[in-house]
Tab-separated table of C-alpha atoms in Angstrom:
chain	number	residue	atom	x	y	z
E	1421	UNK	CA	111.285	-135.028	118.841
E	1422	UNK	CA	111.488	-138.748	119.504
E	1423	UNK	CA	108.010	-138.676	121.028
E	1424	UNK	CA	106.400	-137.000	118.062
E	1425	UNK	CA	107.829	-139.685	115.742
E	1426	UNK	CA	106.369	-142.341	118.013
E	1427	UNK	CA	103.062	-140.485	118.144
E	1428	UNK	CA	102.771	-140.333	114.370
E	1429	UNK	CA	103.671	-143.981	114.145
E	1430	UNK	CA	100.901	-144.856	116.609
E	1431	UNK	CA	98.410	-142.675	114.758
E	1432	UNK	CA	99.429	-144.383	111.549
E	1433	UNK	CA	98.799	-147.789	113.115
E	1434	UNK	CA	95.447	-146.516	114.327
E	1435	UNK	CA	94.482	-145.577	110.771
E	1436	UNK	CA	95.464	-149.053	109.582
E	1437	UNK	CA	93.425	-150.592	112.410
E	1438	UNK	CA	90.495	-148.392	111.426
E	1439	UNK	CA	90.682	-149.632	107.852
E	1440	UNK	CA	90.748	-153.230	109.064
E	1441	UNK	CA	87.670	-152.523	111.176
E	1442	UNK	CA	85.997	-151.104	108.088
E	1443	UNK	CA	86.907	-154.294	106.226
E	1444	UNK	CA	85.433	-156.331	109.089
E	1445	UNK	CA	82.271	-154.239	108.972
E	1446	UNK	CA	81.943	-154.638	105.205
E	1447	UNK	CA	82.377	-158.391	105.554
E	1448	UNK	CA	79.921	-158.663	108.466
E	1449	UNK	CA	77.264	-156.649	106.688
E	1450	UNK	CA	77.863	-158.787	103.585
E	1451	UNK	CA	78.356	-155.678	101.461
E	1452	UNK	CA	80.614	-157.878	99.366
E	1453	UNK	CA	79.891	-161.571	99.010
E	1454	UNK	CA	81.852	-163.603	101.604
E	1455	UNK	CA	82.837	-165.928	98.762
E	1456	UNK	CA	85.249	-163.202	97.572
E	1457	UNK	CA	85.907	-161.270	100.723
E	1458	UNK	CA	86.211	-163.025	104.076
E	1459	UNK	CA	86.409	-160.793	107.145
E	1460	UNK	CA	89.805	-160.231	108.724
E	1461	UNK	CA	88.682	-162.455	111.618
E	1462	UNK	CA	88.126	-165.434	109.340
E	1463	UNK	CA	91.348	-164.808	107.409
E	1464	UNK	CA	93.283	-164.573	110.667
E	1465	UNK	CA	91.658	-167.735	112.043
E	1466	UNK	CA	92.545	-169.528	108.844
E	1467	UNK	CA	96.121	-168.307	109.087
E	1468	UNK	CA	96.412	-169.582	112.670
E	1469	UNK	CA	94.772	-172.882	111.793
E	1470	UNK	CA	97.111	-173.277	108.834
E	1471	UNK	CA	100.108	-172.759	111.072
E	1472	UNK	CA	99.003	-175.074	113.875
E	1473	UNK	CA	97.936	-177.886	111.576
E	1474	UNK	CA	101.261	-177.402	109.823
E	1475	UNK	CA	100.179	-177.302	106.218
E	1476	UNK	CA	100.757	-173.599	105.690
E	1477	UNK	CA	104.180	-173.790	107.259
E	1478	UNK	CA	105.449	-176.290	104.689
E	1479	UNK	CA	104.002	-174.120	101.895
E	1480	UNK	CA	105.732	-171.061	103.317
E	1481	UNK	CA	108.986	-172.984	103.555
E	1482	UNK	CA	108.501	-174.195	99.974
E	1483	UNK	CA	108.126	-170.687	98.581
E	1484	UNK	CA	111.054	-169.391	100.615
E	1485	UNK	CA	113.279	-172.227	99.410
E	1486	UNK	CA	112.395	-171.645	95.764
E	1487	UNK	CA	113.084	-167.951	96.162
E	1488	UNK	CA	116.310	-168.395	98.080
E	1489	UNK	CA	117.899	-170.978	95.783
E	1490	UNK	CA	117.048	-169.085	92.615
E	1491	UNK	CA	118.084	-165.755	94.049
E	1492	UNK	CA	121.380	-167.000	95.485
E	1493	UNK	CA	122.291	-168.742	92.252
E	1494	UNK	CA	121.469	-165.567	90.341
E	1495	UNK	CA	123.475	-163.439	92.786
E	1496	UNK	CA	126.605	-165.524	92.370
E	1497	UNK	CA	126.342	-165.826	88.602
E	1498	UNK	CA	125.175	-162.226	88.160
E	1499	UNK	CA	127.945	-160.612	90.159
E	1500	UNK	CA	130.649	-162.896	88.723
E	1501	UNK	CA	129.537	-162.375	85.123
E	1502	UNK	CA	128.950	-158.688	85.735
E	1503	UNK	CA	132.450	-158.305	87.193
E	1504	UNK	CA	133.930	-160.124	84.212
E	1505	UNK	CA	132.083	-158.028	81.658
E	1506	UNK	CA	132.248	-154.771	83.574
E	1507	UNK	CA	135.950	-154.811	84.318
E	1508	UNK	CA	136.973	-155.070	80.688
E	1509	UNK	CA	136.346	-152.309	78.223
E	1510	UNK	CA	136.410	-154.670	75.245
E	1511	UNK	CA	133.846	-157.002	76.796
E	1512	UNK	CA	131.625	-154.046	77.598
E	1513	UNK	CA	131.696	-152.844	74.000
E	1514	UNK	CA	130.771	-156.251	72.612
E	1515	UNK	CA	128.412	-157.711	75.211
E	1516	UNK	CA	126.671	-154.885	77.062
E	1517	UNK	CA	124.465	-153.698	74.133
E	1518	UNK	CA	123.044	-157.215	73.713
E	1519	UNK	CA	122.232	-157.354	77.413
E	1520	UNK	CA	120.583	-153.939	77.286
E	1521	UNK	CA	118.521	-155.178	74.352
E	1522	UNK	CA	117.264	-158.082	76.446
E	1523	UNK	CA	116.539	-155.965	79.521
E	1524	UNK	CA	112.920	-154.960	78.681
E	1525	UNK	CA	111.946	-158.584	77.905
E	1526	UNK	CA	109.269	-159.670	80.373
E	1527	UNK	CA	111.165	-162.529	82.008
E	1528	UNK	CA	108.043	-164.546	82.697
E	1529	UNK	CA	107.915	-165.157	78.936
E	1530	UNK	CA	110.698	-167.717	79.301
E	1531	UNK	CA	108.524	-169.872	81.574
E	1532	UNK	CA	106.991	-171.773	78.619
E	1533	UNK	CA	110.455	-172.355	77.178
E	1534	UNK	CA	111.661	-173.650	80.538
E	1535	UNK	CA	108.611	-175.903	80.829
E	1536	UNK	CA	109.279	-177.305	77.361
E	1537	UNK	CA	112.922	-177.956	78.211
E	1538	UNK	CA	112.688	-179.125	81.827
E	1539	UNK	CA	109.062	-180.142	82.371
E	1540	UNK	CA	106.891	-179.091	85.307
E	1541	UNK	CA	109.623	-179.657	87.847
E	1542	UNK	CA	111.630	-178.055	90.638
E	1543	UNK	CA	114.463	-177.622	88.149
E	1544	UNK	CA	112.203	-175.548	85.912
E	1545	UNK	CA	111.266	-173.270	88.816
E	1546	UNK	CA	114.905	-172.881	89.813
E	1547	UNK	CA	115.955	-172.059	86.245
E	1548	UNK	CA	113.173	-169.513	85.759
E	1549	UNK	CA	113.699	-167.782	89.111
E	1550	UNK	CA	117.465	-167.671	88.658
E	1551	UNK	CA	117.203	-166.395	85.099
E	1552	UNK	CA	114.687	-163.728	86.058
E	1553	UNK	CA	116.616	-162.450	89.058
E	1554	UNK	CA	119.893	-162.545	87.163
E	1555	UNK	CA	119.210	-159.457	85.031
E	1556	UNK	CA	118.949	-156.683	87.614
E	1557	UNK	CA	122.111	-157.901	89.334
E	1558	UNK	CA	124.058	-158.463	86.127
E	1559	UNK	CA	123.199	-155.045	84.705
E	1560	UNK	CA	123.675	-153.380	88.086
E	1561	UNK	CA	127.127	-154.900	88.464
E	1562	UNK	CA	128.177	-153.919	84.939
E	1563	UNK	CA	126.922	-150.391	85.499
E	1564	UNK	CA	128.671	-150.193	88.853
E	1565	UNK	CA	131.946	-151.425	87.426
E	1566	UNK	CA	131.756	-149.031	84.494
E	1567	UNK	CA	131.120	-146.082	86.809
E	1568	UNK	CA	134.125	-146.615	89.081
E	1569	UNK	CA	136.137	-143.420	89.503
E	1570	UNK	CA	138.926	-143.741	86.892
E	1571	UNK	CA	141.538	-142.368	89.279
E	1572	UNK	CA	141.083	-145.407	91.488
E	1573	UNK	CA	142.141	-147.564	88.547
E	1574	UNK	CA	145.154	-145.311	88.037
E	1575	UNK	CA	146.092	-145.800	91.675
E	1576	UNK	CA	145.777	-149.548	91.169
E	1577	UNK	CA	148.099	-149.400	88.203
E	1578	UNK	CA	150.647	-147.399	90.113
E	1579	UNK	CA	150.502	-149.936	92.933
E	1580	UNK	CA	150.884	-152.812	90.433
E	1581	UNK	CA	147.779	-154.545	91.720
E	1582	UNK	CA	146.687	-157.740	89.973
E	1583	UNK	CA	143.355	-157.788	88.129
E	1584	UNK	CA	141.801	-159.915	90.869
E	1585	UNK	CA	142.981	-157.511	93.534
E	1586	UNK	CA	141.590	-154.591	91.561
E	1587	UNK	CA	138.203	-156.318	91.378
E	1588	UNK	CA	138.040	-157.217	95.062
E	1589	UNK	CA	139.670	-154.154	96.578
E	1590	UNK	CA	138.486	-151.368	94.314
E	1591	UNK	CA	135.749	-152.236	91.842
E	1592	UNK	CA	133.470	-154.398	93.997
E	1593	UNK	CA	133.322	-151.982	96.952
E	1594	UNK	CA	132.670	-148.965	94.793
E	1595	UNK	CA	130.088	-150.844	92.729
E	1596	UNK	CA	128.373	-152.111	95.884
E	1597	UNK	CA	125.474	-149.599	95.835
E	1598	UNK	CA	124.531	-150.588	92.279
E	1599	UNK	CA	124.893	-154.298	93.022
E	1600	UNK	CA	122.768	-154.046	96.156
E	1601	UNK	CA	120.102	-152.074	94.305
E	1602	UNK	CA	120.047	-154.859	91.720
E	1603	UNK	CA	119.788	-157.481	94.450
E	1604	UNK	CA	116.824	-155.679	95.996
E	1605	UNK	CA	114.991	-155.591	92.673
E	1606	UNK	CA	115.859	-159.249	92.125
E	1607	UNK	CA	114.239	-160.246	95.409
E	1608	UNK	CA	110.882	-158.910	94.234
E	1609	UNK	CA	111.300	-160.615	90.874
E	1610	UNK	CA	112.237	-163.885	92.592
E	1611	UNK	CA	109.127	-163.796	94.783
E	1612	UNK	CA	106.812	-163.121	91.841
E	1613	UNK	CA	108.375	-165.821	89.679
E	1614	UNK	CA	108.330	-168.311	92.557
E	1615	UNK	CA	104.595	-167.762	92.980
E	1616	UNK	CA	103.907	-168.075	89.246
E	1617	UNK	CA	106.005	-171.234	88.896
E	1618	UNK	CA	104.264	-172.826	91.864
E	1619	UNK	CA	100.898	-172.014	90.338
E	1620	UNK	CA	101.805	-173.442	86.958
E	1621	UNK	CA	103.776	-176.495	88.027
E	1622	UNK	CA	101.840	-177.296	91.203
E	1623	UNK	CA	105.024	-177.181	93.274
E	1624	UNK	CA	104.693	-177.125	97.053
E	1625	UNK	CA	104.419	-173.464	97.951
E	1626	UNK	CA	102.151	-170.530	98.668
E	1627	UNK	CA	101.454	-169.948	94.962
E	1628	UNK	CA	99.907	-173.378	94.678
E	1629	UNK	CA	98.125	-172.877	98.021
E	1630	UNK	CA	96.381	-169.645	97.017
E	1631	UNK	CA	95.386	-171.021	93.629
E	1632	UNK	CA	93.941	-174.242	95.086
E	1633	UNK	CA	92.116	-172.228	97.760
E	1634	UNK	CA	90.603	-170.034	95.050
E	1635	UNK	CA	89.585	-173.028	92.938
E	1636	UNK	CA	87.708	-174.543	95.882
E	1637	UNK	CA	86.335	-171.151	96.981
E	1638	UNK	CA	88.025	-171.250	100.389
E	1639	UNK	CA	88.445	-167.487	100.480
E	1640	UNK	CA	89.693	-167.331	104.085
E	1641	UNK	CA	92.583	-169.659	103.246
E	1642	UNK	CA	93.221	-167.653	100.106
E	1643	UNK	CA	93.509	-164.383	102.026
E	1644	UNK	CA	95.719	-166.026	104.620
E	1645	UNK	CA	98.079	-167.076	101.813
E	1646	UNK	CA	98.062	-163.620	100.246
E	1647	UNK	CA	98.809	-162.013	103.609
E	1648	UNK	CA	101.722	-164.378	104.112
E	1649	UNK	CA	103.076	-163.487	100.671
E	1650	UNK	CA	102.868	-159.833	101.655
E	1651	UNK	CA	104.779	-160.621	104.832
E	1652	UNK	CA	107.492	-162.379	102.810
E	1653	UNK	CA	107.795	-159.340	100.565
E	1654	UNK	CA	107.960	-157.010	103.546
E	1655	UNK	CA	110.462	-159.023	105.584
E	1656	UNK	CA	112.823	-159.640	102.671
E	1657	UNK	CA	112.789	-155.931	101.814
E	1658	UNK	CA	113.503	-155.122	105.457
E	1659	UNK	CA	116.407	-157.585	105.547
E	1660	UNK	CA	117.763	-156.013	102.366
E	1661	UNK	CA	117.518	-152.563	103.987
E	1662	UNK	CA	119.508	-153.778	106.971
E	1663	UNK	CA	122.147	-155.421	104.783
E	1664	UNK	CA	122.397	-152.325	102.641
E	1665	UNK	CA	122.868	-149.869	105.474
E	1666	UNK	CA	125.440	-152.172	107.067
E	1667	UNK	CA	127.450	-152.796	103.920
E	1668	UNK	CA	127.348	-149.192	102.789
E	1669	UNK	CA	128.051	-147.659	106.176
E	1670	UNK	CA	131.532	-146.573	105.094
E	1671	UNK	CA	130.038	-144.660	102.184
E	1672	UNK	CA	127.398	-142.902	104.230
E	1673	UNK	CA	130.110	-141.740	106.601
E	1674	UNK	CA	132.089	-140.277	103.739
E	1675	UNK	CA	129.238	-138.225	102.311
H	101	UNK	CA	136.854	-152.266	63.817
H	102	UNK	CA	134.172	-149.579	63.550
H	103	UNK	CA	132.396	-148.902	66.844
H	104	UNK	CA	128.917	-149.375	65.436
H	105	UNK	CA	129.551	-152.950	64.340
H	106	UNK	CA	130.839	-154.227	67.674
H	107	UNK	CA	127.496	-154.583	69.472
H	108	UNK	CA	126.049	-156.563	66.557
H	109	UNK	CA	128.774	-159.212	66.427
H	110	UNK	CA	127.823	-161.212	69.515
H	111	UNK	CA	124.122	-161.718	68.725
H	112	UNK	CA	124.847	-162.517	65.083
H	113	UNK	CA	127.565	-165.015	65.971
H	114	UNK	CA	125.323	-166.634	68.560
H	115	UNK	CA	122.454	-166.964	66.093
H	116	UNK	CA	124.702	-168.437	63.381
H	117	UNK	CA	126.326	-170.892	65.776
H	118	UNK	CA	122.928	-171.955	67.068
H	119	UNK	CA	121.556	-172.423	63.552
H	120	UNK	CA	124.612	-174.423	62.474
H	121	UNK	CA	124.452	-176.647	65.554
H	122	UNK	CA	120.730	-177.352	65.140
H	123	UNK	CA	121.190	-178.170	61.429
H	124	UNK	CA	124.423	-180.135	61.560
H	125	UNK	CA	123.563	-182.212	64.606
H	126	UNK	CA	119.966	-182.578	63.316
H	127	UNK	CA	118.643	-181.912	66.809
H	128	UNK	CA	115.054	-182.964	67.423
H	129	UNK	CA	113.620	-181.004	70.305
H	130	UNK	CA	110.372	-179.833	71.854
H	131	UNK	CA	111.994	-176.770	73.316
H	132	UNK	CA	114.445	-175.512	70.699
H	133	UNK	CA	114.227	-174.648	67.021
H	134	UNK	CA	116.787	-173.200	64.614
H	135	UNK	CA	116.564	-169.411	64.206
H	136	UNK	CA	115.523	-169.754	60.561
H	137	UNK	CA	112.495	-171.846	61.564
H	138	UNK	CA	111.675	-169.320	64.284
H	139	UNK	CA	111.826	-166.516	61.736
H	140	UNK	CA	109.501	-168.463	59.421
H	141	UNK	CA	107.049	-169.112	62.267
H	142	UNK	CA	107.170	-165.444	63.214
H	143	UNK	CA	106.427	-164.396	59.639
H	144	UNK	CA	103.602	-166.947	59.474
H	145	UNK	CA	102.012	-165.775	62.722
H	146	UNK	CA	102.335	-162.171	61.587
H	147	UNK	CA	100.660	-162.759	58.231
H	148	UNK	CA	97.728	-164.794	59.553
H	149	UNK	CA	97.075	-162.041	62.088
H	150	UNK	CA	97.035	-164.222	65.217
H	151	UNK	CA	100.127	-162.538	66.603
H	152	UNK	CA	98.767	-159.052	66.022
H	153	UNK	CA	95.460	-159.883	67.695
H	154	UNK	CA	97.322	-161.273	70.678
H	155	UNK	CA	99.533	-158.178	70.832
H	156	UNK	CA	96.477	-155.952	70.722
H	157	UNK	CA	94.835	-157.879	73.581
H	158	UNK	CA	97.936	-157.765	75.749
H	159	UNK	CA	98.676	-154.099	75.120
H	160	UNK	CA	95.028	-153.144	75.653
H	161	UNK	CA	94.980	-154.774	79.093
H	162	UNK	CA	98.420	-153.422	79.968
H	163	UNK	CA	97.508	-149.852	79.033
H	164	UNK	CA	94.064	-149.974	80.619
H	165	UNK	CA	95.681	-151.221	83.815
H	166	UNK	CA	98.378	-148.561	83.552
H	167	UNK	CA	95.771	-145.815	83.082
H	168	UNK	CA	93.676	-146.990	86.012
H	169	UNK	CA	96.521	-147.791	88.390
H	170	UNK	CA	98.508	-144.752	87.293
H	171	UNK	CA	95.540	-142.444	87.935
H	172	UNK	CA	95.025	-143.890	91.421
H	173	UNK	CA	98.749	-143.699	92.146
H	174	UNK	CA	98.921	-140.125	90.885
H	175	UNK	CA	95.998	-138.957	93.039
H	176	UNK	CA	97.334	-140.646	96.139
H	177	UNK	CA	100.876	-139.478	95.418
H	178	UNK	CA	99.724	-135.861	95.005
H	179	UNK	CA	97.660	-136.012	98.180
H	180	UNK	CA	100.433	-137.592	100.229
H	181	UNK	CA	103.100	-135.320	98.767
H	182	UNK	CA	101.105	-132.195	99.558
H	183	UNK	CA	99.939	-133.125	103.028
H	184	UNK	CA	102.487	-134.228	105.581
H	185	UNK	CA	99.753	-135.239	107.985
H	186	UNK	CA	98.074	-137.558	105.503
H	187	UNK	CA	101.443	-138.977	104.487
H	188	UNK	CA	102.334	-139.927	108.042
H	189	UNK	CA	98.882	-141.279	108.827
H	190	UNK	CA	98.808	-143.581	105.797
H	191	UNK	CA	102.371	-144.828	106.212
H	192	UNK	CA	101.613	-148.123	107.940
H	193	UNK	CA	98.698	-148.969	105.664
H	194	UNK	CA	100.734	-148.368	102.522
H	195	UNK	CA	103.770	-150.232	103.813
H	196	UNK	CA	101.500	-153.163	104.667
H	197	UNK	CA	99.780	-153.423	101.279
H	198	UNK	CA	102.649	-152.524	98.971
H	199	UNK	CA	104.851	-155.611	99.461
H	200	UNK	CA	102.081	-157.994	98.370
H	201	UNK	CA	103.334	-159.393	95.053
H	202	UNK	CA	100.875	-158.544	92.286
H	203	UNK	CA	100.508	-162.136	91.118
H	204	UNK	CA	99.322	-163.114	94.608
H	205	UNK	CA	96.124	-161.225	93.794
H	206	UNK	CA	95.605	-163.452	90.781
H	207	UNK	CA	93.444	-166.047	92.568
H	208	UNK	CA	91.354	-163.341	94.259
H	209	UNK	CA	90.776	-161.574	90.951
H	210	UNK	CA	90.006	-164.947	89.403
H	211	UNK	CA	87.152	-165.843	91.750
H	212	UNK	CA	85.835	-162.283	91.908
H	213	UNK	CA	85.987	-161.418	88.207
H	214	UNK	CA	86.542	-164.657	86.281
H	215	UNK	CA	88.804	-164.983	83.258
H	216	UNK	CA	89.209	-162.129	80.815
H	217	UNK	CA	90.205	-158.503	80.527
H	218	UNK	CA	88.748	-157.248	83.797
H	219	UNK	CA	90.772	-159.579	85.966
H	220	UNK	CA	93.983	-158.833	84.106
H	221	UNK	CA	93.414	-155.074	84.191
H	222	UNK	CA	92.784	-155.205	87.948
H	223	UNK	CA	96.064	-156.963	88.640
H	224	UNK	CA	98.038	-154.728	86.288
H	225	UNK	CA	96.602	-151.612	87.901
H	226	UNK	CA	97.473	-152.866	91.390
H	227	UNK	CA	101.057	-153.299	90.230
H	228	UNK	CA	101.132	-149.840	88.586
H	229	UNK	CA	99.803	-147.909	91.582
H	230	UNK	CA	102.982	-148.227	93.646
H	231	UNK	CA	105.761	-146.884	91.435
H	232	UNK	CA	103.574	-143.926	90.407
H	233	UNK	CA	102.498	-143.259	93.988
H	234	UNK	CA	106.005	-143.410	95.439
H	235	UNK	CA	107.644	-141.300	92.742
H	236	UNK	CA	104.854	-138.723	92.596
H	237	UNK	CA	104.967	-138.379	96.359
H	238	UNK	CA	108.697	-137.753	96.392
H	239	UNK	CA	108.513	-135.464	93.328
H	240	UNK	CA	105.829	-133.316	94.933
H	241	UNK	CA	107.614	-133.376	98.282
H	242	UNK	CA	110.841	-132.256	96.595
H	243	UNK	CA	109.437	-129.186	94.863
H	244	UNK	CA	111.484	-126.053	95.410
H	245	UNK	CA	109.868	-124.445	98.505
H	246	UNK	CA	110.092	-121.011	96.913
H	247	UNK	CA	107.582	-122.055	94.271
H	248	UNK	CA	105.125	-122.880	97.037
H	249	UNK	CA	105.875	-119.497	98.598
H	250	UNK	CA	105.147	-117.816	95.267
H	251	UNK	CA	101.823	-119.627	95.176
H	252	UNK	CA	101.061	-118.358	98.654
H	253	UNK	CA	102.022	-114.792	97.778
H	254	UNK	CA	99.827	-114.924	94.680
H	255	UNK	CA	96.988	-116.236	96.840
H	256	UNK	CA	96.337	-119.129	94.510
H	257	UNK	CA	93.537	-121.459	95.514
H	258	UNK	CA	94.496	-125.000	96.434
H	259	UNK	CA	93.287	-126.278	93.048
H	260	UNK	CA	95.202	-123.596	91.130
H	261	UNK	CA	98.254	-124.275	93.207
H	262	UNK	CA	98.182	-127.923	92.208
H	263	UNK	CA	97.374	-127.184	88.577
H	264	UNK	CA	99.752	-124.292	87.959
H	265	UNK	CA	102.664	-124.951	90.283
H	266	UNK	CA	102.806	-128.485	91.638
H	267	UNK	CA	102.011	-130.563	88.568
H	268	UNK	CA	104.252	-128.643	86.122
H	269	UNK	CA	107.139	-128.716	88.586
H	270	UNK	CA	106.780	-132.431	89.266
H	271	UNK	CA	105.831	-133.431	85.720
H	272	UNK	CA	109.217	-134.732	84.483
H	273	UNK	CA	109.455	-137.168	87.361
H	274	UNK	CA	105.803	-138.115	87.107
H	275	UNK	CA	106.389	-138.982	83.465
H	276	UNK	CA	109.405	-141.042	84.469
H	277	UNK	CA	107.188	-142.869	86.966
H	278	UNK	CA	104.671	-143.626	84.228
H	279	UNK	CA	107.425	-144.848	81.938
H	280	UNK	CA	108.642	-147.303	84.550
H	281	UNK	CA	105.054	-148.303	85.325
H	282	UNK	CA	104.427	-148.987	81.624
H	283	UNK	CA	107.265	-151.512	81.625
H	284	UNK	CA	105.828	-153.124	84.749
H	285	UNK	CA	102.344	-153.165	83.185
H	286	UNK	CA	103.567	-155.140	80.188
H	287	UNK	CA	105.489	-157.588	82.382
H	288	UNK	CA	102.537	-158.169	84.698
H	289	UNK	CA	100.085	-158.522	81.803
H	290	UNK	CA	102.226	-161.181	80.123
H	291	UNK	CA	102.805	-162.944	83.445
H	292	UNK	CA	99.087	-163.091	84.231
H	293	UNK	CA	98.403	-164.455	80.758
H	294	UNK	CA	101.060	-167.123	81.099
H	295	UNK	CA	99.908	-168.117	84.563
H	296	UNK	CA	96.199	-168.368	83.974
H	297	UNK	CA	94.386	-165.931	81.702
H	298	UNK	CA	93.594	-167.356	78.237
H	299	UNK	CA	94.270	-164.092	76.414
H	300	UNK	CA	96.949	-162.291	74.478
H	301	UNK	CA	100.628	-162.991	73.957
H	302	UNK	CA	101.175	-164.947	77.174
H	303	UNK	CA	98.374	-167.360	76.328
H	304	UNK	CA	99.723	-167.584	72.778
H	305	UNK	CA	103.167	-168.660	73.913
H	306	UNK	CA	101.670	-171.201	76.339
H	307	UNK	CA	99.483	-172.676	73.595
H	308	UNK	CA	102.482	-172.954	71.274
H	309	UNK	CA	104.405	-174.758	74.013
H	310	UNK	CA	101.566	-177.189	74.697
H	311	UNK	CA	101.160	-177.813	70.972
H	312	UNK	CA	104.860	-178.816	70.866
H	313	UNK	CA	105.680	-176.082	68.371
H	314	UNK	CA	109.063	-174.807	69.614
H	315	UNK	CA	109.467	-172.628	66.518
H	316	UNK	CA	106.196	-170.813	67.191
H	317	UNK	CA	106.915	-170.638	70.927
H	318	UNK	CA	110.300	-169.012	70.345
H	319	UNK	CA	108.737	-166.728	67.730
H	320	UNK	CA	106.318	-165.538	70.412
H	321	UNK	CA	109.223	-165.086	72.827
H	322	UNK	CA	111.103	-162.971	70.296
H	323	UNK	CA	107.974	-160.961	69.565
H	324	UNK	CA	107.315	-160.323	73.257
H	325	UNK	CA	110.899	-159.119	73.554
H	326	UNK	CA	110.449	-156.832	70.548
H	327	UNK	CA	107.223	-155.437	72.020
H	328	UNK	CA	108.941	-154.686	75.319
H	329	UNK	CA	111.882	-153.102	73.547
H	330	UNK	CA	109.777	-150.927	71.243
H	331	UNK	CA	107.575	-149.769	74.133
H	332	UNK	CA	110.612	-148.873	76.203
H	333	UNK	CA	112.375	-147.063	73.350
H	334	UNK	CA	109.265	-145.112	72.369
H	335	UNK	CA	108.648	-143.943	75.921
H	336	UNK	CA	112.304	-143.060	76.368
H	337	UNK	CA	112.213	-140.987	73.161
H	338	UNK	CA	108.985	-139.294	74.273
H	339	UNK	CA	110.597	-138.458	77.588
H	340	UNK	CA	113.646	-136.805	76.039
H	341	UNK	CA	111.667	-134.831	73.464
H	342	UNK	CA	109.073	-133.680	75.989
H	343	UNK	CA	111.337	-132.796	78.859
H	344	UNK	CA	114.878	-132.731	77.521
H	345	UNK	CA	117.500	-132.620	80.221
H	346	UNK	CA	114.947	-132.151	82.980
H	347	UNK	CA	113.845	-135.736	82.392
H	348	UNK	CA	117.197	-137.096	83.471
H	349	UNK	CA	116.786	-135.969	87.068
H	350	UNK	CA	116.549	-138.938	89.348
H	351	UNK	CA	116.813	-141.461	86.541
H	352	UNK	CA	119.284	-143.910	87.958
H	353	UNK	CA	119.239	-146.377	85.074
């Protein structure tokens, strides 16, 4: 059983390798102009060069920092606000419909407003990323809090637990799946907004790197940047998976 | 207090407070404008037609991208859902391409296609492929096995099997996938326009910002919000009328 899984995995890698070879072939035969499509060899060489000469590393760090600060800020604010709104029925009745109304708003539309208010600065990027990643977590937390099994609240009342204790011991754990799902969505949003903000404001990061590479037609550098962005997306999703399965282990065991 | 009034109180109070503060403190700002001025700017942009043209451009690119990306995602999702072998073979490739954020393709699309509709549609369709692919694959994979057995007993051809059994059985979830993808399409279209493409609502809001017209900028923001809301509500309504309770399966939100 274990071997067949491994076998499929290897075959799957082989298919991916085959596609890369096809890409190499298309680039070598100049089926597509090398201005747009560098071969994987050139993109890889550019990636390695970027790392050894150090420039790409600072850009990578820049993008990761933008993402991390905005996302962490949004996580703290989102969960705190969500807990406040979600744990009170009155608050839910008054506030939640407004939030639902704002949910379909494409968050990137606040970038111009943030630029007008804060200029083309790090602060603007932080505000935009935090605002954008706030929504999934805020709504997830409210939803999670609203969906807590009512009997658990009854138990809390019987035990005379304080409101804080109810939030930390009952509501937060049972809302954890919703909150984590929101956090996962927020990570993607944070990455996209980080890239856009870097492009627009020329902040040090991969967004600015890929745009400058495109403007000067350095397609190998451009593809190296895009590949790195893909890696960021993949690794952050993987980390989220690990965190999720660890934090929700007690629930999986119960099911 | 009647239940229906409650949700309206907060936004109304916020708008009034904001208006009063802007007026009483006589705030001069490049980023904020009182709601009344925003409403006037919105009415102005609506009557001179600039807003409607921009909306048309944005929605055209978003829907074209959704159609293209959705079709690709649907094909791939059907193929991968029906064939276990194909699904396992493509796993690594898909997992490698999927995490690339759609806006990262912006510079590539820019040098390959230049400014305009084509570049925007390409990026939107890349973003739309994934939700449709993933949800179609799981919808097809989760079809009641007995239906497949029925198809085998009836000796349906592969094409008939897909057309008569697989697609109808998976349709509610496929529609849900398209609904979610439509939201993504609008978001990506506006984002591309704000970042670089001189077209549609995103370009309109950027121009208003650069022209130091906060009232017009906020009017665009409100309008973009309204567009997103209307699109979402319309699709939601379509989903419930078309599929009724079946549509709710797997809809977490």
